[in-house]
PDB file of C-alpha atoms in Angstrom:
ATOM      1  CA  UNK A  12      89.179  93.654 106.223  1.00 82.00           C
ATOM      2  CA  UNK A  13      90.150  92.685 102.721  1.00 84.00           C
ATOM      3  CA  UNK A  14      90.783  89.019 103.733  1.00 92.00           C
ATOM      4  CA  UNK A  15      94.418  89.120 102.628  1.00 96.00           C
ATOM      5  CA  UNK A  16      96.766  88.454 105.527  1.00 97.00           C
ATOM      6  CA  UNK A  17     100.478  89.653 105.536  1.00 97.00           C
ATOM      7  CA  UNK A  18     103.022  88.705 108.131  1.00 97.00           C
ATOM      8  CA  UNK A  19     105.171  90.171 109.632  1.00 97.00           C
ATOM      9  CA  UNK A  20     103.622  93.854 109.787  1.00 96.00           C
ATOM     10  CA  UNK A  21     106.982  95.381 110.754  1.00 96.00           C
ATOM     11  CA  UNK A  22     110.542  94.102 110.065  1.00 96.00           C
ATOM     12  CA  UNK A  23     113.767  95.646 111.013  1.00 97.00           C
ATOM     13  CA  UNK A  24     117.053  94.218 109.860  1.00 97.00           C
ATOM     14  CA  UNK A  25     120.612  95.066 108.792  1.00 97.00           C
ATOM     15  CA  UNK A  26     122.236  95.482 105.350  1.00 97.00           C
ATOM     16  CA  UNK A  27     123.245  92.066 103.929  1.00 97.00           C
ATOM     17  CA  UNK A  28     120.618  90.029 105.619  1.00 97.00           C
ATOM     18  CA  UNK A  29     117.864  88.014 104.194  1.00 97.00           C
ATOM     19  CA  UNK A  30     114.094  88.357 105.133  1.00 97.00           C
ATOM     20  CA  UNK A  31     111.053  86.435 104.119  1.00 98.00           C
ATOM     21  CA  UNK A  32     107.403  88.018 103.909  1.00 98.00           C
ATOM     22  CA  UNK A  33     104.435  85.857 103.815  1.00 98.00           C
ATOM     23  CA  UNK A  34     101.017  86.443 102.291  1.00 98.00           C
ATOM     24  CA  UNK A  35      97.750  84.455 102.475  1.00 97.00           C
ATOM     25  CA  UNK A  36      95.375  85.423  99.900  1.00 96.00           C
ATOM     26  CA  UNK A  37      91.493  85.797 100.040  1.00 95.00           C
ATOM     27  CA  UNK A  38      89.716  82.425 100.307  1.00 93.00           C
ATOM     28  CA  UNK A  39      89.333  81.201  96.792  1.00 89.00           C
ATOM     29  CA  UNK A  40      91.596  83.547  95.172  1.00 92.00           C
ATOM     30  CA  UNK A  41      94.159  81.878  92.855  1.00 91.00           C
ATOM     31  CA  UNK A  42      96.284  84.871  92.052  1.00 90.00           C
ATOM     32  CA  UNK A  43      98.679  86.570  94.305  1.00 93.00           C
ATOM     33  CA  UNK A  44     100.675  89.779  93.513  1.00 94.00           C
ATOM     34  CA  UNK A  45     103.487  91.553  95.188  1.00 96.00           C
ATOM     35  CA  UNK A  46     103.915  95.336  95.134  1.00 95.00           C
ATOM     36  CA  UNK A  47     106.556  97.575  96.560  1.00 95.00           C
ATOM     37  CA  UNK A  48     105.924 101.134  97.816  1.00 92.00           C
ATOM     38  CA  UNK A  49     109.037 103.261  98.410  1.00 87.00           C
ATOM     39  CA  UNK A  50     109.137 106.811  99.687  1.00 77.00           C
ATOM     40  CA  UNK A  51     107.444 108.951  97.096  1.00 70.00           C
ATOM     41  CA  UNK A  52     106.895 106.275  94.749  1.00 76.00           C
ATOM     42  CA  UNK A  53     103.624 104.561  93.723  1.00 81.00           C
ATOM     43  CA  UNK A  54     102.904 100.939  93.952  1.00 89.00           C
ATOM     44  CA  UNK A  55     105.677  99.233  91.880  1.00 91.00           C
ATOM     45  CA  UNK A  56     104.593  95.838  90.662  1.00 91.00           C
ATOM     46  CA  UNK A  57     107.079  93.107  91.400  1.00 94.00           C
ATOM     47  CA  UNK A  58     105.706  89.730  90.643  1.00 94.00           C
ATOM     48  CA  UNK A  59     102.342  87.719  89.938  1.00 92.00           C
ATOM     49  CA  UNK A  60     101.611  84.172  90.617  1.00 92.00           C
ATOM     50  CA  UNK A  61      98.672  82.244  89.507  1.00 89.00           C
ATOM     51  CA  UNK A  62      97.942  78.812  91.064  1.00 90.00           C
ATOM     52  CA  UNK A  63     101.507  78.108  91.962  1.00 92.00           C
ATOM     53  CA  UNK A  64     103.123  79.243  88.761  1.00 92.00           C
ATOM     54  CA  UNK A  65     104.786  82.497  87.901  1.00 92.00           C
ATOM     55  CA  UNK A  66     102.502  84.629  85.674  1.00 88.00           C
ATOM     56  CA  UNK A  67     104.199  88.050  85.277  1.00 87.00           C
ATOM     57  CA  UNK A  68     107.415  89.903  86.348  1.00 89.00           C
ATOM     58  CA  UNK A  69     107.691  93.487  86.941  1.00 88.00           C
ATOM     59  CA  UNK A  70     110.580  95.518  88.358  1.00 82.00           C
ATOM     60  CA  UNK A  71     111.933  92.790  90.600  1.00 92.00           C
ATOM     61  CA  UNK A  72     115.395  92.776  91.778  1.00 93.00           C
ATOM     62  CA  UNK A  73     117.523  89.555  91.033  1.00 95.00           C
ATOM     63  CA  UNK A  74     118.160  89.582  94.930  1.00 96.00           C
ATOM     64  CA  UNK A  75     114.396  89.118  95.276  1.00 96.00           C
ATOM     65  CA  UNK A  76     112.493  85.904  94.769  1.00 96.00           C
ATOM     66  CA  UNK A  77     108.918  84.584  95.343  1.00 97.00           C
ATOM     67  CA  UNK A  78     106.907  81.496  95.209  1.00 96.00           C
ATOM     68  CA  UNK A  79     103.391  80.485  95.681  1.00 97.00           C
ATOM     69  CA  UNK A  80     102.746  77.162  97.569  1.00 96.00           C
ATOM     70  CA  UNK A  81     100.124  74.517  97.019  1.00 95.00           C
ATOM     71  CA  UNK A  82      97.911  76.017  99.622  1.00 95.00           C
ATOM     72  CA  UNK A  83      98.174  79.298  97.689  1.00 95.00           C
ATOM     73  CA  UNK A  84      99.821  81.258 100.283  1.00 96.00           C
ATOM     74  CA  UNK A  85     102.929  83.144  98.931  1.00 97.00           C
ATOM     75  CA  UNK A  86     106.438  84.175 100.139  1.00 98.00           C
ATOM     76  CA  UNK A  87     108.526  87.106  98.951  1.00 98.00           C
ATOM     77  CA  UNK A  88     112.212  86.482  99.831  1.00 97.00           C
ATOM     78  CA  UNK A  89     114.545  89.623  99.920  1.00 97.00           C
ATOM     79  CA  UNK A  90     118.330  88.729 100.242  1.00 97.00           C
ATOM     80  CA  UNK A  91     121.471  90.718 100.482  1.00 97.00           C
ATOM     81  CA  UNK A  92     119.278  93.684 101.729  1.00 97.00           C
ATOM     82  CA  UNK A  93     120.354  97.386 100.882  1.00 96.00           C
ATOM     83  CA  UNK A  94     119.190 100.450 102.634  1.00 95.00           C
ATOM     84  CA  UNK A  95     117.174 101.227  99.497  1.00 93.00           C
ATOM     85  CA  UNK A  96     115.122  98.058 100.003  1.00 95.00           C
ATOM     86  CA  UNK A  97     113.368  99.693 102.885  1.00 95.00           C
ATOM     87  CA  UNK A  98     109.873 100.052 101.781  1.00 95.00           C
ATOM     88  CA  UNK A  99     106.303  98.838 102.276  1.00 95.00           C
ATOM     89  CA  UNK A 100     105.733  95.590 100.664  1.00 97.00           C
ATOM     90  CA  UNK A 101     102.088  94.814  99.688  1.00 97.00           C
ATOM     91  CA  UNK A 102     100.464  91.489  98.732  1.00 97.00           C
ATOM     92  CA  UNK A 103      97.223  91.459  96.952  1.00 95.00           C
ATOM     93  CA  UNK A 104      95.034  88.772  95.621  1.00 94.00           C
ATOM     94  CA  UNK A 105      92.286  88.425  92.977  1.00 89.00           C
ATOM     95  CA  UNK A 106      89.829  85.889  91.490  1.00 82.00           C
ATOM     96  CA  UNK A 107      90.638  87.038  88.022  1.00 69.00           C
ATOM     97  CA  UNK A 108      87.657  88.997  87.578  1.00 56.00           C
ATOM     98  CA  UNK A 109      87.727  92.642  86.066  1.00 53.00           C
ATOM     99  CA  UNK A 110      90.963  93.421  87.653  1.00 68.00           C
ATOM    100  CA  UNK A 111      90.180  94.321  91.056  1.00 82.00           C
ATOM    101  CA  UNK A 112      92.818  93.421  93.419  1.00 90.00           C
ATOM    102  CA  UNK A 113      92.464  93.013  97.307  1.00 93.00           C
ATOM    103  CA  UNK A 114      95.408  94.139  99.239  1.00 95.00           C
ATOM    104  CA  UNK A 115      96.752  93.110 102.544  1.00 96.00           C
ATOM    105  CA  UNK A 116      97.898  95.894 105.149  1.00 95.00           C
ATOM    106  CA  UNK A 117     101.501  95.555 103.933  1.00 96.00           C
ATOM    107  CA  UNK A 118     104.837  94.630 105.674  1.00 97.00           C
ATOM    108  CA  UNK A 119     107.063  97.511 106.406  1.00 96.00           C
ATOM    109  CA  UNK A 120     110.767  96.629 105.850  1.00 96.00           C
ATOM    110  CA  UNK A 121     113.430  98.995 107.422  1.00 96.00           C
ATOM    111  CA  UNK A 122     116.938  98.171 106.525  1.00 96.00           C
ATOM    112  CA  UNK A 123     119.444  99.830 108.780  1.00 95.00           C
TER     113      UNK A 123
ATOM    114  CA  UNK B   5     108.792 105.091  82.083  1.00 69.00           C
ATOM    115  CA  UNK B   6     105.629 106.012  84.053  1.00 81.00           C
ATOM    116  CA  UNK B   7     102.511 104.647  82.332  1.00 91.00           C
ATOM    117  CA  UNK B   8     100.139 106.225  84.705  1.00 94.00           C
ATOM    118  CA  UNK B   9     100.703 109.536  85.988  1.00 95.00           C
ATOM    119  CA  UNK B  10      99.224 111.408  88.645  1.00 95.00           C
ATOM    120  CA  UNK B  11     100.740 114.948  88.618  1.00 92.00           C
ATOM    121  CA  UNK B  12      99.366 116.335  91.714  1.00 94.00           C
ATOM    122  CA  UNK B  13     100.968 114.862  94.743  1.00 93.00           C
ATOM    123  CA  UNK B  14      98.487 116.640  97.096  1.00 95.00           C
ATOM    124  CA  UNK B  15      95.189 118.349  97.133  1.00 97.00           C
ATOM    125  CA  UNK B  16      93.402 120.307  99.750  1.00 97.00           C
ATOM    126  CA  UNK B  17      89.500 121.041  99.786  1.00 98.00           C
ATOM    127  CA  UNK B  18      87.134 122.323 102.183  1.00 97.00           C
ATOM    128  CA  UNK B  19      84.398 120.029 103.630  1.00 97.00           C
ATOM    129  CA  UNK B  20      81.335 119.910 101.335  1.00 97.00           C
ATOM    130  CA  UNK B  21      83.148 121.021  98.300  1.00 97.00           C
ATOM    131  CA  UNK B  22      84.036 119.041  95.179  1.00 98.00           C
ATOM    132  CA  UNK B  23      87.349 117.211  95.114  1.00 98.00           C
ATOM    133  CA  UNK B  24      88.721 116.490  91.705  1.00 98.00           C
ATOM    134  CA  UNK B  25      91.657 114.070  91.392  1.00 98.00           C
ATOM    135  CA  UNK B  26      93.263 113.661  87.966  1.00 98.00           C
ATOM    136  CA  UNK B  27      95.084 110.781  86.236  1.00 97.00           C
ATOM    137  CA  UNK B  28      96.823 110.428  82.911  1.00 97.00           C
ATOM    138  CA  UNK B  29      97.944 107.472  81.132  1.00 96.00           C
ATOM    139  CA  UNK B  30     100.197 106.629  78.202  1.00 95.00           C
ATOM    140  CA  UNK B  31      99.470 103.007  77.159  1.00 90.00           C
ATOM    141  CA  UNK B  32      96.829 102.877  74.720  1.00 91.00           C
ATOM    142  CA  UNK B  33      96.354  99.266  75.600  1.00 90.00           C
ATOM    143  CA  UNK B  34      94.831 100.104  78.890  1.00 91.00           C
ATOM    144  CA  UNK B  35      91.204  99.578  78.803  1.00 90.00           C
ATOM    145  CA  UNK B  36      90.082  99.365  82.502  1.00 92.00           C
ATOM    146  CA  UNK B  37      90.723 101.889  85.088  1.00 94.00           C
ATOM    147  CA  UNK B  38      90.257 101.876  88.721  1.00 94.00           C
ATOM    148  CA  UNK B  39      90.835 104.160  91.773  1.00 96.00           C
ATOM    149  CA  UNK B  40      92.073 102.947  95.027  1.00 96.00           C
ATOM    150  CA  UNK B  41      91.970 104.861  98.358  1.00 96.00           C
ATOM    151  CA  UNK B  42      94.666 104.126 101.135  1.00 94.00           C
ATOM    152  CA  UNK B  43      94.624 105.433 104.718  1.00 93.00           C
ATOM    153  CA  UNK B  44      97.864 105.190 106.581  1.00 88.00           C
ATOM    154  CA  UNK B  45      98.846 101.788 107.984  1.00 84.00           C
ATOM    155  CA  UNK B  46      96.447 100.149 105.845  1.00 89.00           C
ATOM    156  CA  UNK B  47      96.586  98.438 102.352  1.00 92.00           C
ATOM    157  CA  UNK B  48      94.930 100.211  99.378  1.00 94.00           C
ATOM    158  CA  UNK B  49      91.159  99.459  99.156  1.00 94.00           C
ATOM    159  CA  UNK B  50      89.413  99.549  95.821  1.00 92.00           C
ATOM    160  CA  UNK B  51      86.943 102.451  95.343  1.00 95.00           C
ATOM    161  CA  UNK B  52      85.526 102.711  91.863  1.00 95.00           C
ATOM    162  CA  UNK B  53      86.397 101.519  88.199  1.00 93.00           C
ATOM    163  CA  UNK B  54      85.432 102.232  84.758  1.00 95.00           C
ATOM    164  CA  UNK B  55      85.769 100.332  81.515  1.00 92.00           C
ATOM    165  CA  UNK B  56      86.973 102.081  78.396  1.00 91.00           C
ATOM    166  CA  UNK B  57      83.496 101.516  76.654  1.00 92.00           C
ATOM    167  CA  UNK B  58      82.015 104.154  79.111  1.00 93.00           C
ATOM    168  CA  UNK B  59      82.966 107.713  79.696  1.00 94.00           C
ATOM    169  CA  UNK B  60      81.371 107.910  83.140  1.00 96.00           C
ATOM    170  CA  UNK B  61      80.736 105.828  86.252  1.00 96.00           C
ATOM    171  CA  UNK B  62      79.077 106.924  89.416  1.00 97.00           C
ATOM    172  CA  UNK B  63      78.772 105.437  92.809  1.00 95.00           C
ATOM    173  CA  UNK B  64      77.163 107.521  95.342  1.00 97.00           C
ATOM    174  CA  UNK B  65      79.488 110.465  96.085  1.00 97.00           C
ATOM    175  CA  UNK B  66      82.243 109.153  93.701  1.00 98.00           C
ATOM    176  CA  UNK B  67      82.206 109.520  89.975  1.00 98.00           C
ATOM    177  CA  UNK B  68      84.746 108.610  87.498  1.00 98.00           C
ATOM    178  CA  UNK B  69      85.141 110.221  84.219  1.00 98.00           C
ATOM    179  CA  UNK B  70      87.305 108.892  81.345  1.00 97.00           C
ATOM    180  CA  UNK B  71      88.407 110.776  78.210  1.00 96.00           C
ATOM    181  CA  UNK B  72      90.025 108.188  75.928  1.00 95.00           C
ATOM    182  CA  UNK B  73      91.040 110.605  73.300  1.00 95.00           C
ATOM    183  CA  UNK B  74      93.089 112.624  75.889  1.00 96.00           C
ATOM    184  CA  UNK B  75      94.126 109.396  77.920  1.00 96.00           C
ATOM    185  CA  UNK B  76      92.922 111.220  80.906  1.00 97.00           C
ATOM    186  CA  UNK B  77      90.605 110.060  83.756  1.00 97.00           C
ATOM    187  CA  UNK B  78      89.251 112.173  86.875  1.00 98.00           C
ATOM    188  CA  UNK B  79      87.833 111.178  90.085  1.00 98.00           C
ATOM    189  CA  UNK B  80      85.095 113.540  91.430  1.00 98.00           C
ATOM    190  CA  UNK B  81      84.096 113.516  95.122  1.00 98.00           C
ATOM    191  CA  UNK B  82      80.882 115.415  96.028  1.00 97.00           C
ATOM    192  CA  UNK B  83      80.450 116.411  98.567  1.00 97.00           C
ATOM    193  CA  UNK B  84      83.918 115.880 100.111  1.00 98.00           C
ATOM    194  CA  UNK B  85      84.036 114.725 103.799  1.00 97.00           C
ATOM    195  CA  UNK B  86      86.801 114.769 106.175  1.00 96.00           C
ATOM    196  CA  UNK B  87      86.829 111.006 106.285  1.00 96.00           C
ATOM    197  CA  UNK B  88      87.771 111.148 102.446  1.00 97.00           C
ATOM    198  CA  UNK B  89      91.204 112.333 103.570  1.00 97.00           C
ATOM    199  CA  UNK B  90      93.429 109.548 102.251  1.00 96.00           C
ATOM    200  CA  UNK B  91      95.870 108.798  99.440  1.00 95.00           C
ATOM    201  CA  UNK B  92      94.238 108.127  96.113  1.00 97.00           C
ATOM    202  CA  UNK B  93      95.684 105.955  93.499  1.00 96.00           C
ATOM    203  CA  UNK B  94      94.777 105.633  89.978  1.00 96.00           C
ATOM    204  CA  UNK B  95      95.547 102.253  88.319  1.00 94.00           C
ATOM    205  CA  UNK B  96      95.127 100.971  84.876  1.00 93.00           C
ATOM    206  CA  UNK B  97      95.269  97.663  83.064  1.00 89.00           C
ATOM    207  CA  UNK B  98      94.858  95.794  79.731  1.00 85.00           C
ATOM    208  CA  UNK B  99      91.984  93.511  80.537  1.00 77.00           C
ATOM    209  CA  UNK B 100      92.655  91.395  77.420  1.00 73.00           C
ATOM    210  CA  UNK B 101      95.856  90.401  78.638  1.00 67.00           C
ATOM    211  CA  UNK B 102      96.660  87.020  80.107  1.00 62.00           C
ATOM    212  CA  UNK B 103      97.339  88.390  83.571  1.00 60.00           C
ATOM    213  CA  UNK B 104      95.616  91.058  85.582  1.00 61.00           C
ATOM    214  CA  UNK B 105      98.465  93.229  86.277  1.00 77.00           C
ATOM    215  CA  UNK B 106      97.579  96.711  87.498  1.00 86.00           C
ATOM    216  CA  UNK B 107      99.724  99.634  86.821  1.00 90.00           C
ATOM    217  CA  UNK B 108      99.403 102.470  89.657  1.00 92.00           C
ATOM    218  CA  UNK B 109     100.228 105.953  89.713  1.00 93.00           C
ATOM    219  CA  UNK B 110     102.255 107.606  92.483  1.00 92.00           C
ATOM    220  CA  UNK B 111      99.144 108.715  94.256  1.00 94.00           C
ATOM    221  CA  UNK B 112      97.549 112.114  95.345  1.00 96.00           C
ATOM    222  CA  UNK B 113      97.089 113.000  99.056  1.00 96.00           C
ATOM    223  CA  UNK B 114      93.719 114.337  99.659  1.00 97.00           C
ATOM    224  CA  UNK B 115      93.049 116.527 102.714  1.00 97.00           C
ATOM    225  CA  UNK B 116      89.408 117.389 103.531  1.00 97.00           C
ATOM    226  CA  UNK B 117      89.463 120.267 105.839  1.00 96.00           C
ATOM    227  CA  UNK B 118      86.342 120.602 108.292  1.00 93.00           C
TER     228      UNK B 118
END
């Protein structure tokens, strides 16, 4: 158990819809990261938050947004969903030491 | 532009033998490298890391080698066990940067046959 909690574990929705994925980081970790893993792809970095502020952005689509709340949990919002958005979405947290990230179990999104 | 490349999508080895997983990187600013292991239906878990000031780091059955001039690292597992069967991701970062963003390869599926 990494200590990082993601909900929901599975989500099935239709094209054009909007979903929210939630992440609770390990106790004490201030940084939260979101990664996307699509079929045959590695882990693609989407966005990082540190103590409530956006710190780095990767290949995140404009239809996607995220935020980190004062209690340090984070949400990833995916809107106007397309078939190609079907993927595993991982949240990870870190204490800012030596780059080691602790990953949640992921949220599997299926867009039909 | 893939900055971390794992060119072998899969690798199959016999139990007890050595498993060697390879990784190449292109960004010369990377100075810290990690290997993660991922089982189905679980998130990736940290396995071993190496700083660019070293060329080898060992932890039990796992050893990571770094060749900076070739921008290449490898993970050796000796002896391999069936429980090692998983997807292995290589990751790299610039630790001097203001944020700890890991760049991952696409992963190598290791199958250890009994």
